[in-house]
Amino acid sequence: MALKKNKGEKEKRKFTLKMPKLSTVSVLAAALAVFLAAFYAANSPFGAEDHMTDGGYMLEYENAIVTEVIEDTSIVDTELENVHRGSQLLQIRMLTGRYKGEYFDIKNYLGALYDTHAEEGTRLTVSVATYPVTQEGAEPEISVAVYDYDRSGIVIGCIAVLLLVTAVVGGKKGLKSIIGLAVTFVCLIWVLIPLLFKGLATVPTTAAVCIYVTVVCFVLLDGISKKTVCAMLGTAGGLLIAVLFTLAAGALSHIDGLRESEIEPLLQEVQQDSPLKLRGIFAAGVMVAALGAVMDVAMNISSALTELITVNPNMTARELFKSGMNIGRDMVGTMTNTLILAFVGSGFTLMMVLWQYDIPLRQMLSSAYLSLEVINGAAGSLGVVLTVPLTALISSAAMGYKQTKGRKRQ
């Protein structure tokens, strides 16, 4: 009878572990409500996009396939790594959009920067400009031009392979991480960016979205527990350190979002009475770039200390903190390298150009570009490094409190 009872208790325990805690469900339900409200605020008023340009014509991007190469006057430039120069006359059939199934003859100009050489069967992305009708009964004027190769299938395939491998290798945790990745992507693209274009303060809004993503991802992975709460607090602290360092270093070096190389289109938006605030974009970018690494370090430290206190419940807060620091020191070097190399890799082409022109070191150290990259890398790495003692301190205080209090009484 005892054996049957134990067996029944095991089955009951196994069933209980599969069911999410009420607190976890409540937090996720609240997070969903917050997301829906933020999404509505960011994207309202809802309505169909007309893609109308300042020139008064409608511009759309659609997929097409080359049905015939009518004329090809292009040549292969062997001196420039075999790029095509010249032009082609192509017949294409539209695959998507309002002109789906229709045929157009278009000119395809080729060069070093626009080497979209096409053959019969090549899939392209084309820009379709539809001009308004000026006379009653006249047909609208349509201008179709080659934009680039249609890479949508490859991009979707790469994402599918990543998701499949993550699900197979990670199991349930992998599936949860995929959901977390989707939440992160949607929050950044369809919530954060639209909110910034509506004029909300850049740094506080970005910080709020990053913290929201952190909470949702950690709750999805491990529910509500001391481990996840400590990891959340450690992540928030690491991001705060990174953004404060960025703002301080930027102020001292006179660097802000207005000095970034890709800022010109956004400046034009602001000049056209857009409420977008540009000066905090640099700090916001640092937060987003460092978020993944800071979350990783915070969860690793919190998880490791949770395992230690489970194996040895008599460990004090001081002992846990010391162990957390020992574990964290092994992460610091690799995570810092990861961030620095990511920042260097993003500007690798420009670094090669600077090297080619043999720019003096003094000039390079004073350039806005180098200052941006150095502050970016230093701030992100500093946030990751200081997340280690911060998370270790929070976790050891939360998990070793009872043991330390008990020893003091004895």
mmCIF file with all atom_site columns, N, CA, C and O in Angstrom, residues 67-92:
data_model
loop_
_atom_site.group_PDB
_atom_site.id
_atom_site.type_symbol
_atom_site.label_atom_id
_atom_site.label_alt_id
_atom_site.label_comp_id
_atom_site.label_asym_id
_atom_site.label_entity_id
_atom_site.label_seq_id
_atom_site.pdbx_PDB_ins_code
_atom_site.Cartn_x
_atom_site.Cartn_y
_atom_site.Cartn_z
_atom_site.occupancy
_atom_site.B_iso_or_equiv
_atom_site.pdbx_formal_charge
_atom_site.auth_seq_id
_atom_site.auth_comp_id
_atom_site.auth_asym_id
_atom_site.auth_atom_id
_atom_site.pdbx_PDB_model_num
ATOM 1   N N  . THR A 1 67 ? 10.501 37.069 -67.075 1.00 0.00 ? 67 THR A N  1
ATOM 2   C CA . THR A 1 67 ? 10.001 36.093 -68.061 1.00 0.00 ? 67 THR A CA 1
ATOM 3   C C  . THR A 1 67 ? 10.848 36.076 -69.332 1.00 0.00 ? 67 THR A C  1
ATOM 4   O O  . THR A 1 67 ? 10.856 35.090 -70.065 1.00 0.00 ? 67 THR A O  1
ATOM 5   N N  . GLU A 1 68 ? 11.551 37.209 -69.579 1.00 0.00 ? 68 GLU A N  1
ATOM 6   C CA . GLU A 1 68 ? 12.397 37.256 -70.778 1.00 0.00 ? 68 GLU A CA 1
ATOM 7   C C  . GLU A 1 68 ? 13.423 38.379 -70.637 1.00 0.00 ? 68 GLU A C  1
ATOM 8   O O  . GLU A 1 68 ? 13.106 39.465 -70.163 1.00 0.00 ? 68 GLU A O  1
ATOM 9   N N  . VAL A 1 69 ? 14.666 38.091 -71.059 1.00 0.00 ? 69 VAL A N  1
ATOM 10  C CA . VAL A 1 69 ? 15.689 39.134 -71.166 1.00 0.00 ? 69 VAL A CA 1
ATOM 11  C C  . VAL A 1 69 ? 15.662 39.608 -72.622 1.00 0.00 ? 69 VAL A C  1
ATOM 12  O O  . VAL A 1 69 ? 16.212 38.963 -73.515 1.00 0.00 ? 69 VAL A O  1
ATOM 13  N N  . ILE A 1 70 ? 15.012 40.725 -72.862 1.00 0.00 ? 70 ILE A N  1
ATOM 14  C CA . ILE A 1 70 ? 14.824 41.218 -74.223 1.00 0.00 ? 70 ILE A CA 1
ATOM 15  C C  . ILE A 1 70 ? 16.140 41.720 -74.812 1.00 0.00 ? 70 ILE A C  1
ATOM 16  O O  . ILE A 1 70 ? 16.468 41.460 -75.979 1.00 0.00 ? 70 ILE A O  1
ATOM 17  N N  . GLU A 1 71 ? 16.919 42.420 -73.999 1.00 0.00 ? 71 GLU A N  1
ATOM 18  C CA . GLU A 1 71 ? 18.193 42.974 -74.471 1.00 0.00 ? 71 GLU A CA 1
ATOM 19  C C  . GLU A 1 71 ? 19.172 43.024 -73.308 1.00 0.00 ? 71 GLU A C  1
ATOM 20  O O  . GLU A 1 71 ? 18.784 43.357 -72.180 1.00 0.00 ? 71 GLU A O  1
ATOM 21  N N  . ASP A 1 72 ? 20.431 42.702 -73.576 1.00 0.00 ? 72 ASP A N  1
ATOM 22  C CA . ASP A 1 72 ? 21.454 42.717 -72.528 1.00 0.00 ? 72 ASP A CA 1
ATOM 23  C C  . ASP A 1 72 ? 22.729 43.327 -73.105 1.00 0.00 ? 72 ASP A C  1
ATOM 24  O O  . ASP A 1 72 ? 23.432 42.705 -73.901 1.00 0.00 ? 72 ASP A O  1
ATOM 25  N N  . THR A 1 73 ? 23.024 44.561 -72.733 1.00 0.00 ? 73 THR A N  1
ATOM 26  C CA . THR A 1 73 ? 24.231 45.246 -73.206 1.00 0.00 ? 73 THR A CA 1
ATOM 27  C C  . THR A 1 73 ? 25.281 45.353 -72.098 1.00 0.00 ? 73 THR A C  1
ATOM 28  O O  . THR A 1 73 ? 26.216 46.145 -72.206 1.00 0.00 ? 73 THR A O  1
ATOM 29  N N  . SER A 1 74 ? 25.098 44.572 -71.057 1.00 0.00 ? 74 SER A N  1
ATOM 30  C CA . SER A 1 74 ? 26.024 44.655 -69.932 1.00 0.00 ? 74 SER A CA 1
ATOM 31  C C  . SER A 1 74 ? 27.321 43.910 -70.227 1.00 0.00 ? 74 SER A C  1
ATOM 32  O O  . SER A 1 74 ? 27.361 42.995 -71.063 1.00 0.00 ? 74 SER A O  1
ATOM 33  N N  . ILE A 1 75 ? 28.385 44.325 -69.544 1.00 0.00 ? 75 ILE A N  1
ATOM 34  C CA . ILE A 1 75 ? 29.680 43.657 -69.646 1.00 0.00 ? 75 ILE A CA 1
ATOM 35  C C  . ILE A 1 75 ? 30.147 43.290 -68.242 1.00 0.00 ? 75 ILE A C  1
ATOM 36  O O  . ILE A 1 75 ? 29.662 43.844 -67.243 1.00 0.00 ? 75 ILE A O  1
ATOM 37  N N  . VAL A 1 76 ? 31.088 42.356 -68.178 1.00 0.00 ? 76 VAL A N  1
ATOM 38  C CA . VAL A 1 76 ? 31.668 41.947 -66.898 1.00 0.00 ? 76 VAL A CA 1
ATOM 39  C C  . VAL A 1 76 ? 32.970 42.711 -66.692 1.00 0.00 ? 76 VAL A C  1
ATOM 40  O O  . VAL A 1 76 ? 33.878 42.637 -67.528 1.00 0.00 ? 76 VAL A O  1
ATOM 41  N N  . ASP A 1 77 ? 33.039 43.461 -65.606 1.00 0.00 ? 77 ASP A N  1
ATOM 42  C CA . ASP A 1 77 ? 34.232 44.247 -65.286 1.00 0.00 ? 77 ASP A CA 1
ATOM 43  C C  . ASP A 1 77 ? 35.192 43.384 -64.479 1.00 0.00 ? 77 ASP A C  1
ATOM 44  O O  . ASP A 1 77 ? 35.023 43.201 -63.277 1.00 0.00 ? 77 ASP A O  1
ATOM 45  N N  . THR A 1 78 ? 36.205 42.837 -65.169 1.00 0.00 ? 78 THR A N  1
ATOM 46  C CA . THR A 1 78 ? 37.153 41.932 -64.505 1.00 0.00 ? 78 THR A CA 1
ATOM 47  C C  . THR A 1 78 ? 38.071 42.669 -63.530 1.00 0.00 ? 78 THR A C  1
ATOM 48  O O  . THR A 1 78 ? 38.651 42.063 -62.631 1.00 0.00 ? 78 THR A O  1
ATOM 49  N N  . GLU A 1 79 ? 38.203 43.983 -63.704 1.00 0.00 ? 79 GLU A N  1
ATOM 50  C CA . GLU A 1 79 ? 39.075 44.751 -62.810 1.00 0.00 ? 79 GLU A CA 1
ATOM 51  C C  . GLU A 1 79 ? 38.404 45.054 -61.479 1.00 0.00 ? 79 GLU A C  1
ATOM 52  O O  . GLU A 1 79 ? 39.067 45.470 -60.538 1.00 0.00 ? 79 GLU A O  1
ATOM 53  N N  . LEU A 1 80 ? 37.113 44.879 -61.419 1.00 0.00 ? 80 LEU A N  1
ATOM 54  C CA . LEU A 1 80 ? 36.369 45.147 -60.177 1.00 0.00 ? 80 LEU A CA 1
ATOM 55  C C  . LEU A 1 80 ? 35.604 43.898 -59.763 1.00 0.00 ? 80 LEU A C  1
ATOM 56  O O  . LEU A 1 80 ? 34.385 43.902 -59.560 1.00 0.00 ? 80 LEU A O  1
ATOM 57  N N  . GLU A 1 81 ? 36.332 42.800 -59.651 1.00 0.00 ? 81 GLU A N  1
ATOM 58  C CA . GLU A 1 81 ? 35.817 41.531 -59.136 1.00 0.00 ? 81 GLU A CA 1
ATOM 59  C C  . GLU A 1 81 ? 34.557 41.069 -59.864 1.00 0.00 ? 81 GLU A C  1
ATOM 60  O O  . GLU A 1 81 ? 33.587 40.610 -59.252 1.00 0.00 ? 81 GLU A O  1
ATOM 61  N N  . ASN A 1 82 ? 34.565 41.225 -61.190 1.00 0.00 ? 82 ASN A N  1
ATOM 62  C CA . ASN A 1 82 ? 33.536 40.654 -62.075 1.00 0.00 ? 82 ASN A CA 1
ATOM 63  C C  . ASN A 1 82 ? 32.128 41.202 -61.836 1.00 0.00 ? 82 ASN A C  1
ATOM 64  O O  . ASN A 1 82 ? 31.142 40.470 -61.969 1.00 0.00 ? 82 ASN A O  1
ATOM 65  N N  . VAL A 1 83 ? 32.015 42.471 -61.503 1.00 0.00 ? 83 VAL A N  1
ATOM 66  C CA . VAL A 1 83 ? 30.691 43.071 -61.406 1.00 0.00 ? 83 VAL A CA 1
ATOM 67  C C  . VAL A 1 83 ? 30.194 43.397 -62.811 1.00 0.00 ? 83 VAL A C  1
ATOM 68  O O  . VAL A 1 83 ? 30.981 43.555 -63.748 1.00 0.00 ? 83 VAL A O  1
ATOM 69  N N  . HIS A 1 84 ? 28.899 43.488 -62.973 1.00 0.00 ? 84 HIS A N  1
ATOM 70  C CA . HIS A 1 84 ? 28.303 43.801 -64.265 1.00 0.00 ? 84 HIS A CA 1
ATOM 71  C C  . HIS A 1 84 ? 28.117 45.313 -64.408 1.00 0.00 ? 84 HIS A C  1
ATOM 72  O O  . HIS A 1 84 ? 27.690 45.983 -63.476 1.00 0.00 ? 84 HIS A O  1
ATOM 73  N N  . ARG A 1 85 ? 28.423 45.816 -65.620 1.00 0.00 ? 85 ARG A N  1
ATOM 74  C CA . ARG A 1 85 ? 28.215 47.224 -65.939 1.00 0.00 ? 85 ARG A CA 1
ATOM 75  C C  . ARG A 1 85 ? 27.391 47.312 -67.214 1.00 0.00 ? 85 ARG A C  1
ATOM 76  O O  . ARG A 1 85 ? 27.572 46.515 -68.129 1.00 0.00 ? 85 ARG A O  1
ATOM 77  N N  . GLY A 1 86 ? 26.510 48.294 -67.272 1.00 0.00 ? 86 GLY A N  1
ATOM 78  C CA . GLY A 1 86 ? 25.676 48.466 -68.458 1.00 0.00 ? 86 GLY A CA 1
ATOM 79  C C  . GLY A 1 86 ? 24.205 48.431 -68.100 1.00 0.00 ? 86 GLY A C  1
ATOM 80  O O  . GLY A 1 86 ? 23.797 48.927 -67.047 1.00 0.00 ? 86 GLY A O  1
ATOM 81  N N  . SER A 1 87 ? 23.404 47.800 -68.956 1.00 0.00 ? 87 SER A N  1
ATOM 82  C CA . SER A 1 87 ? 21.961 47.756 -68.710 1.00 0.00 ? 87 SER A CA 1
ATOM 83  C C  . SER A 1 87 ? 21.335 46.547 -69.385 1.00 0.00 ? 87 SER A C  1
ATOM 84  O O  . SER A 1 87 ? 21.939 45.918 -70.263 1.00 0.00 ? 87 SER A O  1
ATOM 85  N N  . GLN A 1 88 ? 20.133 46.240 -68.954 1.00 0.00 ? 88 GLN A N  1
ATOM 86  C CA . GLN A 1 88 ? 19.330 45.165 -69.533 1.00 0.00 ? 88 GLN A CA 1
ATOM 87  C C  . GLN A 1 88 ? 17.913 45.672 -69.759 1.00 0.00 ? 88 GLN A C  1
ATOM 88  O O  . GLN A 1 88 ? 17.437 46.541 -69.022 1.00 0.00 ? 88 GLN A O  1
ATOM 89  N N  . LEU A 1 89 ? 17.247 45.112 -70.759 1.00 0.00 ? 89 LEU A N  1
ATOM 90  C CA . LEU A 1 89 ? 15.824 45.351 -70.961 1.00 0.00 ? 89 LEU A CA 1
ATOM 91  C C  . LEU A 1 89 ? 15.113 44.046 -70.626 1.00 0.00 ? 89 LEU A C  1
ATOM 92  O O  . LEU A 1 89 ? 15.336 43.017 -71.277 1.00 0.00 ? 89 LEU A O  1
ATOM 93  N N  . LEU A 1 90 ? 14.284 44.080 -69.573 1.00 0.00 ? 90 LEU A N  1
ATOM 94  C CA . LEU A 1 90 ? 13.664 42.867 -69.061 1.00 0.00 ? 90 LEU A CA 1
ATOM 95  C C  . LEU A 1 90 ? 12.151 42.915 -69.232 1.00 0.00 ? 90 LEU A C  1
ATOM 96  O O  . LEU A 1 90 ? 11.535 43.980 -69.122 1.00 0.00 ? 90 LEU A O  1
ATOM 97  N N  . GLN A 1 91 ? 11.580 41.740 -69.472 1.00 0.00 ? 91 GLN A N  1
ATOM 98  C CA . GLN A 1 91 ? 10.131 41.587 -69.363 1.00 0.00 ? 91 GLN A CA 1
ATOM 99  C C  . GLN A 1 91 ? 9.860  40.837 -68.068 1.00 0.00 ? 91 GLN A C  1
ATOM 100 O O  . GLN A 1 91 ? 10.413 39.764 -67.832 1.00 0.00 ? 91 GLN A O  1
ATOM 101 N N  . ILE A 1 92 ? 9.009  41.424 -67.231 1.00 0.00 ? 92 ILE A N  1
ATOM 102 C CA . ILE A 1 92 ? 8.717  40.809 -65.930 1.00 0.00 ? 92 ILE A CA 1
ATOM 103 C C  . ILE A 1 92 ? 7.219  40.588 -65.788 1.00 0.00 ? 92 ILE A C  1
ATOM 104 O O  . ILE A 1 92 ? 6.402  41.259 -66.429 1.00 0.00 ? 92 ILE A O  1
#
